[in-house]
Amino acid sequence: MRIRKRTAIAIAAGLVLPAATLASASAGANAGDPNLLANPGFESGLTGWSNIGTNNSAYSQSTSTHSGQTALGHGKKGQWSVNTVQTLTGLSKGTYTLSAWIKNDGVTSAGLQAYSCGDSSQSLDLPKSAQWTRVTLSVSVLSPSCTVGIWSNSQQGRLYADDFSFTRVTPGSGGAMAVGGDITYRRLNAAAGAQYADSAGNKKDVLDVLAPRASTWPASASTTSRAPS
């Protein structure tokens, strides 16, 4: 079963960055942060990952890779729908970044995804591209576990994916904003490497900064964001 929820927040929080412009943004977001995924480049086949959907439509392959010897491939003759996912446990609440290098060779629909994270399901539609392109989805985690990965649904083309990462952007306990609190651009900034602090200068998760004053936003709430150096 393909799990998708295209909310405005999920789409606005995603970043699609061409290879030539990626280095500074990814370095700011992920510098020093460990990649929490097992076998992110599929060098050990599908170890650590689960395929859910059409049989034999997701596999490790060596025809097209971003780095190393193997990468993930989606596609087969006829219609297929498949998710390749990994469930992480022992997570702290906060904002995380899911990223991957992808090459979408004519697949009708595909996306990064995160679900069962204690927040609403989050998804980012993937562009069609003949070149390897890095895509990034900002993920709100409010529970100890989260399932992340990539999905595709098509009857033509091939989707390739490699060098996944799932890293924590900012420390903190996370938290939900009151209905009507617009944090889409803050999540996008955090995914690109911005850091957030409260009025005392303490570095915190963006949701932790805003949540205590959600009822009075925007009159009295304030945040300080700092771009990565």
XYZ file of C-alpha atoms in Angstrom:
229
model
C 0.000 0.000 0.000
C 1.379 3.408 -0.952
C 1.125 5.871 1.910
C 0.923 9.486 0.815
C -0.464 12.673 2.246
C 0.179 15.769 0.181
C -0.453 18.495 2.728
C 0.614 22.048 2.003
C 3.142 21.853 4.812
C 4.718 18.655 3.507
C 5.152 19.982 -0.007
C 6.373 23.398 1.072
C 8.916 21.839 3.417
C 10.596 19.834 0.686
C 13.649 20.997 -1.201
C 14.756 19.911 -4.672
C 18.299 21.013 -5.322
C 20.414 20.342 -8.430
C 23.833 18.809 -7.846
C 25.737 21.976 -8.710
C 24.123 24.031 -5.928
C 23.948 21.481 -3.131
C 27.211 21.539 -1.246
C 26.661 24.578 0.982
C 23.060 23.754 1.945
C 23.696 20.099 2.790
C 26.873 20.872 4.711
C 25.043 23.360 6.900
C 22.170 20.979 7.655
C 24.135 17.788 8.201
C 27.613 18.773 9.362
C 28.472 16.588 12.332
C 25.067 14.899 12.387
C 25.161 11.103 12.020
C 23.197 9.413 9.268
C 20.671 7.244 11.126
C 19.880 4.963 8.185
C 21.395 1.506 7.749
C 22.828 0.686 4.326
C 21.952 4.121 2.879
C 23.734 3.487 -0.426
C 22.432 -0.062 -0.997
C 25.970 -1.442 -1.148
C 24.637 -4.423 0.837
C 21.664 -4.952 -1.452
C 18.340 -4.338 0.267
C 19.620 -5.156 3.757
C 17.900 -2.903 6.285
C 15.144 -1.896 3.858
C 11.656 -3.306 3.249
C 9.746 -3.324 -0.023
C 5.969 -2.984 0.230
C 3.897 -3.357 -2.921
C 4.249 -4.970 -6.333
C 6.563 -7.978 -6.308
C 9.950 -7.623 -8.011
C 9.464 -3.917 -8.712
C 12.153 -2.710 -6.277
C 15.690 -4.062 -6.270
C 19.365 -3.196 -5.925
C 21.063 -2.644 -9.268
C 24.400 -1.530 -10.753
C 23.258 -0.056 -14.079
C 22.961 3.490 -12.712
C 24.505 4.655 -9.424
C 25.304 7.997 -7.840
C 28.241 6.569 -5.907
C 29.610 3.145 -5.095
C 28.723 -0.021 -6.953
C 24.970 -0.343 -6.414
C 21.840 1.762 -5.937
C 18.104 1.248 -5.543
C 15.978 0.718 -8.645
C 12.196 0.828 -9.094
C 10.424 -0.429 -12.199
C 9.232 -3.441 -14.181
C 7.087 -4.322 -17.180
C 3.478 -3.341 -16.613
C 1.924 -1.354 -13.786
C 3.664 -1.246 -10.411
C 3.289 0.513 -7.070
C 5.959 0.053 -4.416
C 7.442 1.614 -1.271
C 11.037 1.011 -0.184
C 11.209 2.022 3.475
C 13.186 1.769 6.666
C 11.778 2.149 10.191
C 13.950 3.884 12.757
C 13.423 3.579 16.507
C 14.765 5.277 19.612
C 14.348 8.735 18.090
C 14.092 11.952 20.071
C 11.420 14.478 19.177
C 12.555 17.174 16.800
C 13.047 18.149 13.178
C 14.927 15.766 10.899
C 16.033 15.867 7.273
C 15.435 12.983 4.858
C 17.469 13.298 1.677
C 18.470 11.148 -1.295
C 20.025 11.379 -4.719
C 17.501 10.356 -7.366
C 17.234 9.952 -11.136
C 13.673 9.701 -12.417
C 13.779 8.299 -15.922
C 10.142 8.682 -16.992
C 8.338 7.310 -13.904
C 4.840 8.799 -13.715
C 4.729 9.534 -9.980
C 7.231 9.057 -7.162
C 8.222 10.694 -3.912
C 10.157 10.732 -0.682
C 7.991 9.867 2.289
C 7.884 9.817 6.080
C 5.014 8.372 8.108
C 4.172 6.905 11.525
C 6.408 9.579 13.072
C 3.824 10.883 15.550
C 2.902 13.701 13.170
C 0.967 13.754 9.901
C 2.436 11.780 6.997
C 4.865 13.832 4.943
C 5.740 13.418 1.273
C 7.675 15.201 -1.453
C 6.921 14.540 -5.135
C 10.042 13.811 -7.183
C 10.869 15.633 -10.408
C 11.641 13.839 -13.657
C 15.348 14.177 -14.347
C 17.873 12.496 -16.608
C 20.631 13.613 -14.207
C 21.215 12.714 -10.580
C 19.425 15.263 -8.390
C 19.434 15.600 -4.613
C 16.024 15.958 -2.967
C 15.315 16.836 0.658
C 12.242 16.505 2.875
C 11.996 18.135 6.295
C 10.378 15.683 8.742
C 8.689 16.455 12.055
C 9.200 13.575 14.508
C 7.004 13.472 17.605
C 7.314 9.776 18.516
C 10.218 7.372 19.184
C 9.863 5.719 15.766
C 9.509 6.893 12.195
C 9.277 5.138 8.818
C 11.013 6.846 5.906
C 11.827 5.992 2.324
C 10.768 6.360 -1.277
C 7.715 5.303 -3.310
C 6.834 5.039 -6.990
C 3.692 4.308 -8.964
C 3.923 3.900 -12.739
C 3.713 1.596 -15.719
C 6.710 3.043 -17.519
C 10.232 4.310 -16.949
C 12.720 3.593 -14.165
C 13.461 5.317 -10.869
C 16.949 5.175 -9.362
C 17.874 6.302 -5.833
C 21.138 6.312 -3.912
C 22.938 7.778 -0.901
C 19.971 8.308 1.415
C 20.417 10.129 4.708
C 18.211 10.813 7.710
C 19.740 13.279 10.145
C 18.560 15.409 13.011
C 18.516 19.104 12.203
C 18.082 20.637 15.654
C 17.880 19.245 19.197
C 14.764 19.660 21.287
C 11.584 17.919 22.302
C 9.572 19.040 19.291
C 5.915 19.846 19.683
C 2.797 20.741 17.743
C 1.787 24.280 16.901
C -1.740 25.523 17.444
C -4.002 25.382 14.420
C -3.282 28.396 12.230
C 0.408 28.680 13.152
C 2.284 28.843 9.833
C 5.692 27.188 10.191
C 6.210 26.014 6.607
C 8.987 28.422 5.781
C 10.718 27.759 9.114
C 10.879 24.028 8.408
C 12.249 24.754 4.943
C 14.910 27.050 6.397
C 15.922 24.458 8.983
C 16.286 21.799 6.275
C 18.647 24.156 4.424
C 20.801 24.607 7.531
C 19.304 27.527 9.458
C 19.529 27.349 13.246
C 16.891 28.619 15.674
C 17.224 30.063 19.164
C 14.901 31.478 21.803
C 15.065 35.062 23.085
C 17.859 34.074 25.502
C 20.008 32.762 22.667
C 19.540 29.061 23.487
C 19.631 26.829 20.381
C 16.376 24.876 20.150
C 14.115 23.040 17.771
C 11.945 25.526 15.879
C 8.779 23.911 17.245
C 10.050 24.248 20.823
C 10.717 27.949 20.273
C 7.254 28.659 18.904
C 4.995 26.279 20.852
C 4.984 28.095 24.248
C 3.663 31.261 22.621
C 1.499 29.744 19.916
C -1.658 31.281 21.376
C -0.234 34.809 21.088
C 1.517 34.489 17.724
C 2.337 36.745 15.967
C 1.879 39.573 18.498
C 4.466 38.536 21.095
C 6.261 35.434 19.797
C 9.723 35.906 18.352
C 12.482 33.689 17.040
C 16.022 34.186 15.911
C 17.269 32.219 12.923
C 20.907 32.059 11.933
C 22.161 30.837 8.592
C 25.015 28.317 8.698
C 28.478 29.868 8.511
